[in-house]
N, CA, C and O of each residue as an XYZ file, in Angstrom:
800
protein
N       0.848     -1.205      0.000
C       0.000      0.000      0.000
C       0.881      1.251      0.000
O       2.003      1.261      0.505
N       0.316      2.301     -0.590
C       1.027      3.572     -0.690
C       1.050      4.280      0.664
O       0.066      4.254      1.404
N       2.180      4.913      0.979
C       2.270      5.718      2.196
C       1.364      6.931      2.082
O       0.748      7.152      1.039
N       1.278      7.712      3.140
C       0.444      8.907      3.114
C       0.960      9.875      2.071
O       2.141      9.873      1.722
N       0.047     10.706      1.578
C       0.363     11.696      0.547
C       1.534     12.567      0.984
O       2.463     12.800      0.211
N       1.488     13.050      2.231
C       2.540     13.920      2.744
C       3.893     13.237      2.779
O       4.906     13.843      2.430
N       3.918     11.964      3.203
C       5.180     11.229      3.278
C       5.769     10.975      1.899
O       6.987     10.998      1.719
N       4.883     10.731      0.915
C       5.345     10.498     -0.456
C       5.992     11.767     -1.008
O       7.064     11.711     -1.610
N       5.335     12.909     -0.802
C       5.862     14.186     -1.290
C       7.192     14.496     -0.602
O       8.145     14.919     -1.257
N       7.257     14.290      0.702
C       8.488     14.529      1.454
C       9.617     13.637      0.940
O      10.752     14.084      0.777
N       9.291     12.378      0.690
C      10.294     11.445      0.183
C      10.794     11.844     -1.194
O      11.974     11.684     -1.506
N       9.891     12.364     -2.015
C      10.262     12.798     -3.364
C      11.285     13.928     -3.310
O      12.289     13.905     -4.023
N      11.020     14.916     -2.456
C      11.915     16.071     -2.380
C      13.189     15.769     -1.595
O      14.296     16.052     -2.053
N      13.019     15.194     -0.416
C      14.165     15.015      0.482
C      15.055     13.850      0.061
O      16.272     13.998     -0.041
N      14.450     12.704     -0.179
C      15.244     11.511     -0.473
C      15.630     11.407     -1.947
O      16.774     11.096     -2.278
N      14.656     11.672     -2.834
C      14.910     11.442     -4.258
C      15.644     12.602     -4.928
O      16.729     12.410     -5.476
N      15.055     13.823     -4.889
C      15.651     14.957     -5.591
C      16.975     15.393     -4.973
O      17.945     15.656     -5.683
N      17.005     15.467     -3.643
C      18.204     15.973     -2.969
C      19.255     14.874     -2.788
O      20.398     15.026     -3.220
N      18.868     13.775     -2.152
C      19.855     12.734     -1.816
C      20.231     11.865     -3.007
O      21.413     11.628     -3.257
N      19.222     11.384     -3.751
C      19.503     10.450     -4.852
C      19.994     11.168     -6.108
O      21.039     10.819     -6.657
N      19.237     12.175     -6.562
C      19.614     12.860     -7.796
C      20.619     13.981     -7.563
O      21.315     14.388     -8.493
N      20.703     14.481     -6.345
C      21.669     15.523     -6.032
C      21.428     16.817     -6.778
O      22.379     17.483     -7.187
N      20.162     17.186     -6.962
C      19.846     18.410     -7.692
C      20.264     19.648     -6.906
O      20.290     19.650     -5.676
N      20.592     20.703     -7.656
C      20.972     21.975     -7.042
C      19.746     22.633     -6.417
O      18.610     22.274     -6.729
N      19.986     23.592     -5.540
C      18.903     24.277     -4.822
C      17.911     24.909     -5.792
O      16.702     24.811     -5.582
N      18.399     25.555     -6.850
C      17.508     26.201     -7.816
C      16.622     25.198     -8.528
O      15.452     25.479     -8.787
N      17.162     24.034     -8.847
C      16.375     22.992     -9.511
C      15.286     22.461     -8.588
O      14.143     22.282     -9.007
N      15.643     22.210     -7.333
C      14.654     21.737     -6.354
C      13.567     22.781     -6.167
O      12.393     22.441     -6.022
N      13.955     24.051     -6.170
C      12.989     25.139     -6.035
C      12.014     25.145     -7.201
O      10.825     25.403     -7.011
N      12.501     24.865     -8.405
C      11.643     24.804     -9.590
C      10.646     23.656     -9.472
O       9.473     23.813     -9.812
N      11.110     22.502     -8.989
C      10.223     21.354     -8.754
C       9.163     21.723     -7.716
O       7.980     21.425     -7.882
N       9.609     22.374     -6.649
C       8.709     22.740     -5.562
C       7.612     23.692     -6.039
O       6.444     23.541     -5.682
N       8.004     24.667     -6.847
C       7.046     25.638     -7.368
C       5.989     24.955     -8.227
O       4.800     25.252     -8.114
N       6.430     24.039     -9.084
C       5.496     23.311     -9.950
C       4.517     22.471     -9.139
O       3.310     22.514     -9.377
N       5.034     21.708     -8.183
C       4.166     20.823     -7.409
C       3.216     21.614     -6.519
O       2.076     21.204     -6.302
N       3.685     22.748     -6.005
C       2.811     23.605     -5.194
C       1.618     24.082     -6.026
O       0.474     24.034     -5.571
N       1.899     24.542     -7.248
C       0.819     24.995     -8.136
C      -0.142     23.854     -8.461
O      -1.357     24.046     -8.498
N       0.414     22.665     -8.696
C      -0.423     21.510     -9.012
C      -1.331     21.157     -7.842
O      -2.522     20.914     -8.039
N      -0.790     21.124     -6.634
C      -1.589     20.758     -5.467
C      -2.690     21.786     -5.200
O      -3.817     21.429     -4.860
N      -2.349     23.061     -5.358
C      -3.355     24.118     -5.166
C      -4.465     23.968     -6.196
O      -5.647     24.067     -5.867
N      -4.077     23.728     -7.446
C      -5.062     23.568     -8.526
C      -5.952     22.355     -8.271
O      -7.175     22.451     -8.369
N      -5.345     21.219     -7.946
C      -6.115     19.986     -7.735
C      -7.068     20.125     -6.557
O      -8.211     19.675     -6.636
N      -6.621     20.740     -5.466
C      -7.474     20.915     -4.288
C      -8.680     21.775     -4.627
O      -9.801     21.474     -4.217
N      -8.448     22.850     -5.377
C      -9.547     23.731     -5.762
C     -10.513     23.026     -6.709
O     -11.729     23.132     -6.554
N      -9.972     22.308     -7.686
C     -10.795     21.606     -8.664
C     -11.655     20.530     -8.003
O     -12.812     20.330     -8.374
N     -11.075     19.842     -7.020
C     -11.775     18.735     -6.361
C     -12.516     19.175     -5.103
O     -13.123     18.358     -4.411
N     -12.459     20.496     -4.810
C     -13.124     21.050     -3.630
C     -12.647     20.360     -2.358
O     -13.440     19.933     -1.518
N     -11.315     20.263     -2.246
C     -10.705     19.643     -1.074
C      -9.674     20.600     -0.491
O      -9.233     21.534     -1.160
N      -9.299     20.365      0.743
C      -8.158     21.058      1.305
C      -6.905     20.331      0.831
O      -6.918     19.117      0.626
N      -5.822     21.087      0.661
C      -4.591     20.471      0.174
C      -4.160     19.314      1.073
O      -3.701     18.280      0.587
N      -4.308     19.494      2.381
C      -3.879     18.432      3.303
C      -4.754     17.181      3.218
O      -4.401     16.130      3.754
N      -5.904     17.305      2.536
C      -6.788     16.148      2.387
C      -6.644     15.465      1.028
O      -7.348     14.498      0.737
N      -5.729     15.971      0.195
C      -5.509     15.332     -1.103
C      -4.915     13.942     -0.907
O      -4.174     13.692      0.043
N      -5.257     13.050     -1.824
C      -4.678     11.708     -1.827
C      -4.071     11.465     -3.202
O      -4.450     12.116     -4.176
N      -3.134     10.534     -3.282
C      -2.470     10.277     -4.548
C      -3.465      9.924     -5.639
O      -3.274     10.289     -6.799
N      -4.536      9.211     -5.271
C      -5.535      8.790     -6.253
C      -6.262      9.973     -6.890
O      -6.870      9.831     -7.951
N      -6.200     11.147     -6.239
C      -6.864     12.334     -6.781
C      -6.121     12.914     -7.981
O      -6.717     13.601     -8.810
N      -4.834     12.642     -8.074
C      -4.019     13.229     -9.142
C      -4.046     12.334    -10.373
O      -3.068     11.657    -10.690
N      -5.178     12.344    -11.055
C      -5.350     11.524    -12.250
C      -4.769     12.236    -13.474
O      -4.401     13.408    -13.410
N      -4.694     11.504    -14.589
C      -4.194     12.117    -15.820
C      -5.115     13.235    -16.289
O      -4.655     14.201    -16.898
N      -6.437     13.113    -16.007
C      -7.371     14.177    -16.384
C      -7.078     15.463    -15.610
O      -7.124     16.557    -16.173
N      -6.778     15.325    -14.328
C      -6.441     16.491    -13.504
C      -5.141     17.125    -14.003
O      -5.021     18.349    -14.050
N      -4.179     16.295    -14.369
C      -2.892     16.815    -14.848
C      -3.093     17.584    -16.155
O      -2.532     18.666    -16.327
N      -3.880     17.041    -17.067
C      -4.136     17.718    -18.349
C      -4.857     19.040    -18.111
O      -4.530     20.049    -18.737
N      -5.841     19.040    -17.204
C      -6.550     20.285    -16.876
C      -5.577     21.303    -16.275
O      -5.677     22.499    -16.550
N      -4.648     20.832    -15.465
C      -3.654     21.708    -14.854
C      -2.754     22.339    -15.919
O      -2.469     23.536    -15.867
N      -2.313     21.536    -16.876
C      -1.452     22.047    -17.947
C      -2.186     23.088    -18.791
O      -1.604     24.093    -19.199
N      -3.476     22.834    -19.048
C      -4.278     23.813    -19.792
C      -4.451     25.103    -18.989
O      -4.438     26.201    -19.545
N      -4.611     24.954    -17.688
C      -4.725     26.110    -16.791
C      -3.457     26.954    -16.842
O      -3.524     28.183    -16.872
N      -2.304     26.291    -16.850
C      -1.034     27.021    -16.912
C      -0.952     27.891    -18.163
O      -0.489     29.030    -18.116
N      -1.407     27.336    -19.273
C      -1.329     28.075    -20.538
C      -2.384     29.166    -20.642
O      -2.087     30.296    -21.029
N      -3.624     28.817    -20.294
C      -4.731     29.747    -20.542
C      -4.874     30.816    -19.466
O      -5.168     31.969    -19.779
N      -4.672     30.452    -18.210
C      -4.907     31.406    -17.123
C      -3.622     32.016    -16.553
O      -3.629     33.150    -16.077
N      -2.526     31.263    -16.603
C      -1.261     31.806    -16.108
C      -0.354     32.270    -17.243
O       0.751     32.764    -17.022
N      -0.859     32.094    -18.476
C      -0.147     32.563    -19.674
C       1.261     31.987    -19.802
O       2.187     32.661    -20.253
N       1.401     30.733    -19.398
C       2.693     30.064    -19.574
C       2.914     29.740    -21.048
O       1.987     29.320    -21.740
N       4.121     29.931    -21.520
C       4.485     29.543    -22.881
C       4.558     28.019    -22.966
O       4.715     27.350    -21.944
N       4.445     27.462    -24.181
C       4.547     26.005    -24.320
C       5.821     25.440    -23.705
O       5.810     24.331    -23.170
N       6.931     26.198    -23.776
C       8.181     25.718    -23.179
C       8.035     25.537    -21.673
O       8.514     24.553    -21.109
N       7.363     26.502    -21.020
C       7.161     26.408    -19.569
C       6.211     25.267    -19.232
O       6.413     24.539    -18.261
N       5.167     25.121    -20.054
C       4.223     24.021    -19.858
C       4.947     22.691    -19.944
O       4.733     21.808    -19.113
N       5.797     22.546    -20.940
C       6.537     21.300    -21.130
C       7.485     21.022    -19.964
O       7.652     19.878    -19.542
N       8.096     22.082    -19.455
C       8.997     21.928    -18.311
C       8.233     21.430    -17.092
O       8.700     20.546    -16.375
N       7.053     22.005    -16.861
C       6.218     21.558    -15.736
C       5.807     20.101    -15.920
O       5.787     19.329    -14.962
N       5.477     19.731    -17.161
C       5.057     18.356    -17.426
C       6.188     17.369    -17.130
O       5.949     16.298    -16.572
N       7.402     17.725    -17.497
C       8.550     16.853    -17.213
C       8.705     16.652    -15.704
O       8.990     15.545    -15.246
N       8.516     17.721    -14.939
C       8.603     17.630    -13.476
C       7.532     16.689    -12.939
O       7.806     15.849    -12.082
N       6.310     16.835    -13.449
C       5.191     15.988    -12.995
C       5.439     14.529    -13.353
O       5.156     13.634    -12.557
N       5.967     14.290    -14.549
C       6.269     12.913    -14.957
C       7.349     12.304    -14.058
O       7.295     11.120    -13.724
N       8.326     13.123    -13.674
C       9.372     12.645    -12.768
C       8.769     12.259    -11.422
O       9.134     11.243    -10.831
N       7.844     13.085    -10.948
C       7.162     12.817     -9.676
C       6.401     11.492     -9.737
O       6.474     10.688     -8.808
N       5.671     11.267    -10.834
C       4.860     10.054    -10.932
C       5.713      8.822    -11.225
O       5.319      7.706    -10.887
N       6.853      9.008    -11.838
C       7.787      7.885    -12.000
C       8.285      7.442    -10.630
O       8.433      6.249    -10.368
N       8.544      8.423     -9.754
C       8.927      8.131     -8.374
C       7.788      7.420     -7.651
O       8.006      6.450     -6.925
N       6.556      7.925     -7.863
C       5.371      7.336     -7.226
C       5.199      5.872     -7.625
O       4.861      5.027     -6.796
N       5.438      5.583     -8.919
C       5.244      4.210     -9.411
C       6.134      3.224     -8.659
O       5.753      2.071     -8.456
N       7.315      3.676     -8.248
C       8.213      2.798     -7.495
C       7.799      2.633     -6.047
O       8.161      1.649     -5.402
N       7.036      3.595     -5.528
C       6.603      3.547     -4.127
C       5.206      2.962     -3.965
O       4.895      2.359     -2.938
N       4.375      3.139     -4.971
C       2.968      2.718     -4.887
C       2.609      1.872     -6.113
O       2.082      2.407     -7.088
N       2.879      0.585     -6.085
C       2.605     -0.270     -7.253
C       1.161     -0.174     -7.737
O       0.890     -0.351     -8.925
N       0.228      0.108     -6.814
C      -1.176      0.189     -7.208
C      -1.480      1.414     -8.055
O      -2.570      1.530     -8.616
N      -0.505      2.346     -8.152
C      -0.702      3.561     -8.953
C       0.118      3.563    -10.240
O       0.225      4.589    -10.912
N       0.691      2.422    -10.578
C       1.506      2.346    -11.793
C       0.676      2.701    -13.021
O       1.178      3.355    -13.935
N      -0.588      2.279    -13.055
C      -1.438      2.567    -14.218
C      -1.646      4.071    -14.389
O      -1.736      4.565    -15.512
N      -1.720      4.799    -13.264
C      -1.864      6.263    -13.331
C      -0.577      6.876    -13.863
O      -0.605      7.754    -14.725
N       0.553      6.404    -13.340
C       1.853      6.913    -13.792
C       2.053      6.652    -15.280
O       2.618      7.484    -15.990
N       1.592      5.499    -15.750
C       1.729      5.164    -17.171
C       0.913      6.118    -18.041
O       1.377      6.555    -19.094
N      -0.300      6.438    -17.602
C      -1.155      7.350    -18.389
C      -0.556      8.755    -18.416
O      -0.603      9.439    -19.439
N       0.003      9.176    -17.291
C       0.621     10.505    -17.228
C       1.883     10.535    -18.087
O       2.192     11.555    -18.703
N       2.610      9.422    -18.129
C       3.816      9.347    -18.962
C       3.473      9.488    -20.436
O       4.318      9.889    -21.237
N       2.237      9.158    -20.800
C       1.816      9.235    -22.209
C       1.365     10.636    -22.626
O       1.153     10.882    -23.814
N       1.213     11.565    -21.663
C       0.815     12.933    -22.018
C       1.938     13.563    -22.831
O       3.091     13.596    -22.402
N       1.585     14.057    -24.002
C       2.608     14.574    -24.919
C       2.978     16.019    -24.604
O       2.146     16.823    -24.184
N       4.255     16.317    -24.822
C       4.704     17.709    -24.746
C       4.200     18.452    -25.978
O       3.979     17.849    -27.028
N       4.024     19.736    -25.845
C       3.594     20.548    -26.980
C       4.782     20.839    -27.877
O       5.905     21.026    -27.407
N       4.521     20.873    -29.170
C       5.586     21.216    -30.108
C       5.940     22.687    -29.956
O       5.068     23.547    -29.830
N       7.216     22.950    -29.970
C       7.700     24.316    -29.813
C       8.548     24.685    -31.025
O       9.467     23.963    -31.412
N       8.211     25.830    -31.609
C       9.000     26.298    -32.745
C      10.360     26.773    -32.260
O      10.456     27.575    -31.332
N      11.397     26.275    -32.892
C      12.758     26.689    -32.545
C      13.191     27.792    -33.497
O      13.353     27.570    -34.697
N      13.374     28.977    -32.945
C      13.802     30.104    -33.761
C      15.316     30.265    -33.651
O      15.874     30.330    -32.556
N      15.957     30.328    -34.801
C      17.400     30.527    -34.813
C      17.677     32.030    -34.763
O      17.246     32.785    -35.634
N      18.395     32.441    -33.743
C      18.723     33.856    -33.574
C      20.093     34.116    -34.183
O      21.085     33.491    -33.806
N      20.132     35.037    -35.117
C      21.405     35.354    -35.769
C      22.328     36.065    -34.788
O      21.884     36.955    -34.063
N      23.600     35.690    -34.753
C      24.534     36.357    -33.842
C      24.874     37.762    -34.346
O      24.727     38.066    -35.529
N      25.324     38.598    -33.430
C      25.773     39.922    -33.818
C      27.068     39.806    -34.615
O      27.876     38.908    -34.377
N      27.256     40.716    -35.558
C      28.507     40.732    -36.305
C      29.604     41.327    -35.420
O      29.325     41.885    -34.359
N      30.836     41.201    -35.865
C      31.960     41.759    -35.111
C      31.820     43.277    -34.981
O      32.095     43.844    -33.924
N      31.391     43.929    -36.064
C      31.207     45.388    -36.038
C      30.089     45.792    -35.081
O      30.199     46.796    -34.377
N      29.002     44.998    -35.061
C      27.890     45.292    -34.159
C      28.314     45.137    -32.700
O      27.939     45.946    -31.851
N      29.087     44.109    -32.414
C      29.592     43.905    -31.052
C      30.512     45.042    -30.627
O      30.433     45.544    -29.506
N      31.389     45.438    -31.552
C      32.312     46.534    -31.258
C      31.540     47.805    -30.937
O      31.860     48.511    -29.980
N      30.510     48.093    -31.752
C      29.684     49.283    -31.530
C      28.950     49.185    -30.199
O      28.836     50.174    -29.475
N      28.450     47.991    -29.875
C      27.730     47.781    -28.612
C      28.636     48.078    -27.419
O      28.244     48.795    -26.498
N      29.846     47.525    -27.441
C      30.782     47.750    -26.337
C      31.184     49.218    -26.234
O      31.344     49.751    -25.136
N      31.346     49.869    -27.391
C      31.758     51.280    -27.390
C      30.678     52.193    -26.830
O      30.984     53.269    -26.316
N      29.416     51.778    -26.923
C      28.297     52.607    -26.446
C      28.161     52.605    -24.922
O      27.449     53.440    -24.364
N      28.830     51.686    -24.254
C      28.747     51.618    -22.797
C      29.622     52.716    -22.196
O      30.802     52.837    -22.526
N      29.034     53.502    -21.321
C      29.749     54.629    -20.702
C      30.670     54.109    -19.594
O      30.211     53.745    -18.512
N      31.972     54.081    -19.881
C      32.936     53.562    -18.904
C      33.526     54.674    -18.030
O      34.533     54.474    -17.351
N      32.884     55.849    -18.058
C      33.311     56.931    -17.164
C      32.737     56.745    -15.762
O      33.109     57.462    -14.833
N      31.831     55.782    -15.616
C      31.208     55.529    -14.315
C      31.538     54.111    -13.862
O      31.872     53.244    -14.669
N      31.435     53.896    -12.553
C      31.681     52.557    -12.001
C      30.678     51.548    -12.549
O      31.039     50.415    -12.869
N      29.416     51.964    -12.656
C      28.387     51.055    -13.185
C      28.656     50.710    -14.642
O      28.426     49.582    -15.080
N      29.149     51.700    -15.390
C      29.466     51.444    -16.785
C      30.588     50.432    -16.941
O      30.520     49.546    -17.792
N      31.629     50.567    -16.112
C      32.738     49.605    -16.138
C      32.229     48.215    -15.766
O      32.609     47.215    -16.374
N      31.358     48.172    -14.749
C      30.758     46.890    -14.338
C      29.976     46.267    -15.496
O      30.124     45.080    -15.786
N      29.135     47.085    -16.157
C      28.316     46.567    -17.258
C      29.182     46.044    -18.399
O      28.906     44.988    -18.969
N      30.239     46.802    -18.729
C      31.132     46.358    -19.806
C      31.774     45.028    -19.442
O      31.880     44.137    -20.285
N      32.206     44.890    -18.185
C      32.825     43.647    -17.744
C      31.837     42.480    -17.849
O      32.199     41.399    -18.314
N      30.596     42.698    -17.417
C      29.584     41.634    -17.454
C      29.323     41.195    -18.898
O      29.314     40.001    -19.197
N      29.110     42.165    -19.790
C      28.812     41.826    -21.186
C      30.016     41.181    -21.875
O      29.851     40.271    -22.688
N      31.229     41.652    -21.553
C      32.421     41.035    -22.144
C      32.574     39.591    -21.649
O      32.931     38.699    -22.419
N      32.303     39.374    -20.368
C      32.380     38.013    -19.825
C      31.362     37.099    -20.506
O      31.675     35.959    -20.850
N      30.139     37.607    -20.698
C      29.099     36.793    -21.341
C      29.479     36.464    -22.783
O      29.289     35.337    -23.241
N      30.021     37.463    -23.497
C      30.449     37.245    -24.884
C      31.628     36.287    -24.934
O      31.658     35.376    -25.763
N      32.589     36.487    -24.060
C      33.803     35.682    -24.017
C      33.514     34.215    -23.671
O      34.080     33.308    -24.282
N      32.633     33.988    -22.692
C      32.460     32.644    -22.132
C      31.208     31.903    -22.603
O      31.144     30.677    -22.525
N      30.208     32.652    -23.095
C      28.934     32.007    -23.425
C      28.186     31.572    -22.180
O      27.334     30.685    -22.237
N      28.507     32.202    -21.046
C      27.917     31.808    -19.762
C      26.470     32.250    -19.638
O      26.057     33.244    -20.236
N      25.707     31.502    -18.857
C      24.353     31.905    -18.509
C      24.428     33.062    -17.516
O      25.449     33.273    -16.861
N      23.328     33.804    -17.419
C      23.269     34.909    -16.456
C      23.516     34.386    -15.044
O      24.237     35.007    -14.263
N      22.908     33.231    -14.716
C      23.074     32.670    -13.366
C      24.531     32.327    -13.094
O      24.995     32.444    -11.960
N      25.260     31.902    -14.132
C      26.675     31.585    -13.950
C      27.487     32.856    -13.712
O      28.419     32.869    -12.907
N      27.123     33.919    -14.421
C      27.839     35.193    -14.269
C      27.661     35.763    -12.863
O      28.631     36.181    -12.231
N      26.417     35.777    -12.375
C      26.174     36.409    -11.071
C      26.713     35.587     -9.906
O      26.821     36.088     -8.787
N      27.050     34.323    -10.166
C      27.593     33.482     -9.094
C      29.117     33.448     -9.080
O      29.716     32.726     -8.283
N      29.751     34.235     -9.966
C      31.217     34.246    -10.001
C      31.771     34.856     -8.716
O      31.308     35.895     -8.245
N      32.773     34.180     -8.166
C      33.518     34.698     -7.019
C      34.905     35.113     -7.506
O      35.393     34.594     -8.510
N      35.537     36.042     -6.800
C      36.883     36.463     -7.181
C      37.841     35.272     -7.236
O      38.755     35.233     -8.060
N      37.619     34.307     -6.350
C      38.493     33.134     -6.307
C      38.349     32.249     -7.547
O      39.186     31.378     -7.783
N      37.279     32.466     -8.353
C      37.082     31.689     -9.583
C      37.947     32.203    -10.728
O      38.109     31.523    -11.741
N      38.508     33.410    -10.565
C      39.293     34.033    -11.631
C      40.782     33.832    -11.400
O      41.285     33.932    -10.281
N      41.466     33.545    -12.499
C      42.927     33.505    -12.483
C      43.394     34.308    -13.679
O      43.200     33.898    -14.823
N      44.010     35.453    -13.420
C      44.427     36.346    -14.502
C      45.884     36.161    -14.879
O      46.414     36.888    -15.719
N      46.528     35.186    -14.257
C      47.915     34.871    -14.602
C      47.944     33.823    -15.709
O      46.979     33.085    -15.907
N      49.038     33.770    -16.409
C      49.266     32.731    -17.436
C      48.122     32.649    -18.441
O      47.622     31.563    -18.733
N      47.715     33.786    -18.963
C      46.696     33.784    -20.005
C      45.305     34.105    -19.511
O      44.526     34.709    -20.248
N      44.963     33.727    -18.300
C      43.658     34.069    -17.735
C      42.606     33.005    -17.936
O      42.305     32.637    -19.071
N      42.039     32.503    -16.847
C      40.964     31.510    -16.904
C      39.886     31.868    -15.881
O      40.109     32.642    -14.950
N      38.733     31.286    -16.088
C      37.606     31.519    -15.183
C      36.863     30.214    -14.970
O      36.584     29.489    -15.925
N      36.544     29.912    -13.721
C      35.737     28.730    -13.399
C      34.281     29.158    -13.318
O      33.937     30.064    -12.558
N      33.417     28.502    -14.109
C      31.982     28.796    -14.090
C      31.244     27.647    -13.408
O      31.539     26.476    -13.646
N      30.281     28.000    -12.556
C      29.487     27.006    -11.833
C      28.105     26.957    -12.471
O      27.317     27.891    -12.327
N      27.809     25.861    -13.182
C      26.565     25.758    -13.932
C      25.491     24.963    -13.228
O      25.540     24.736    -12.020
N      24.502     24.541    -14.035
C      23.384     23.772    -13.491
C      23.873     22.429    -12.962
O      24.818     21.835    -13.480
N      23.196     21.975    -11.914
C      23.547     20.680    -11.334
C      24.930     20.647    -10.729
O      25.574     19.599    -10.683
N      25.394     21.817    -10.256
C      26.711     21.936     -9.620
C      27.870     21.539    -10.535
O      28.940     21.159    -10.060
N      27.651     21.629    -11.853
C      28.713     21.311    -12.802
C      29.626     22.519    -12.961
O      29.170     23.662    -12.958
N      30.904     22.254    -13.098
C      31.879     23.323    -13.271
C      32.586     23.183    -14.613
O      32.783     22.076    -15.113
N      32.967     24.329    -15.189
C      33.777     24.305    -16.407
C      34.754     25.466    -16.354
O      34.470     26.513    -15.772
N      35.900     25.262    -16.967
C      36.936     26.286    -16.998
C      37.004     26.861    -18.406
O      37.092     26.117    -19.383
N      36.965     28.190    -18.507
C      37.038     28.851    -19.808
C      38.258     29.775    -19.833
O      38.670     30.322    -18.811
N      38.813     29.928    -21.021
C      39.950     30.817    -21.220
C      39.431     32.211    -21.535
O      38.477     32.360    -22.300
N      40.049     33.233    -20.953
C      39.595     34.603    -21.139
C      40.395     35.296    -22.233
O      41.601     35.092    -22.370
N      39.678     36.140    -23.025
C      40.341     36.946    -24.038
C      41.171     38.030    -23.351
O      40.923     38.368    -22.194
N      42.154     38.572    -24.066
C      42.971     39.637    -23.536
C      42.109     40.857    -23.179
O      42.323     41.502    -22.153
N      41.099     41.170    -24.075
C      40.226     42.327    -23.821
C      39.431     42.144    -22.539
O      39.183     43.103    -21.808
N      39.040     40.921    -22.274
C      38.287     40.628    -21.057
C      39.179     40.785    -19.834
O      38.773     41.369    -18.830
N      40.389     40.265    -19.924
C      41.339     40.381    -18.804
C      41.622     41.854    -18.505
O      41.623     42.268    -17.346
N      41.862     42.643    -19.562
C      42.134     44.075    -19.383
C      40.982     44.774    -18.692
O      41.041     45.982    -18.461
């Protein structure tokens, strides 16, 4: 038999996401946000209190209604909808291992298709456009110097914004050519070589 709803949710976050998968804090927060929205939606739809929800209440019909709600009422883009669906599928895959009697529900949820998303190719800036962009930054001020450094780092490294804002001084080595350690998703690290203009 399946454990209580609360224990299953706790096990998913504490034991599975944190201990087993070793997800970063931001990733766990994203999972938490999705599941919180789902539980609130399901409780309202079923006219129940969240603490009275049971695993059997989270059917594939409820999940589909939730995904439609995200798009129509919360104005989520298909990409965000798909991301939420992946999180929900991960949750129910975990459930299937804990509650054999709910495997059929997990299977139906696994069959819910992601929405097709158009992939737009964004043309990169030309060298002249980049040069003009950097020249337009006012480096007579401290904020201007900061902005130029941030944009040069992003151009130089291809780093995400989250990677840039998490840089510590200890991650930089300006000797022997110059390198930078970037801390990415899932606590992954990579070392990039810095251009002379970036070092300057």
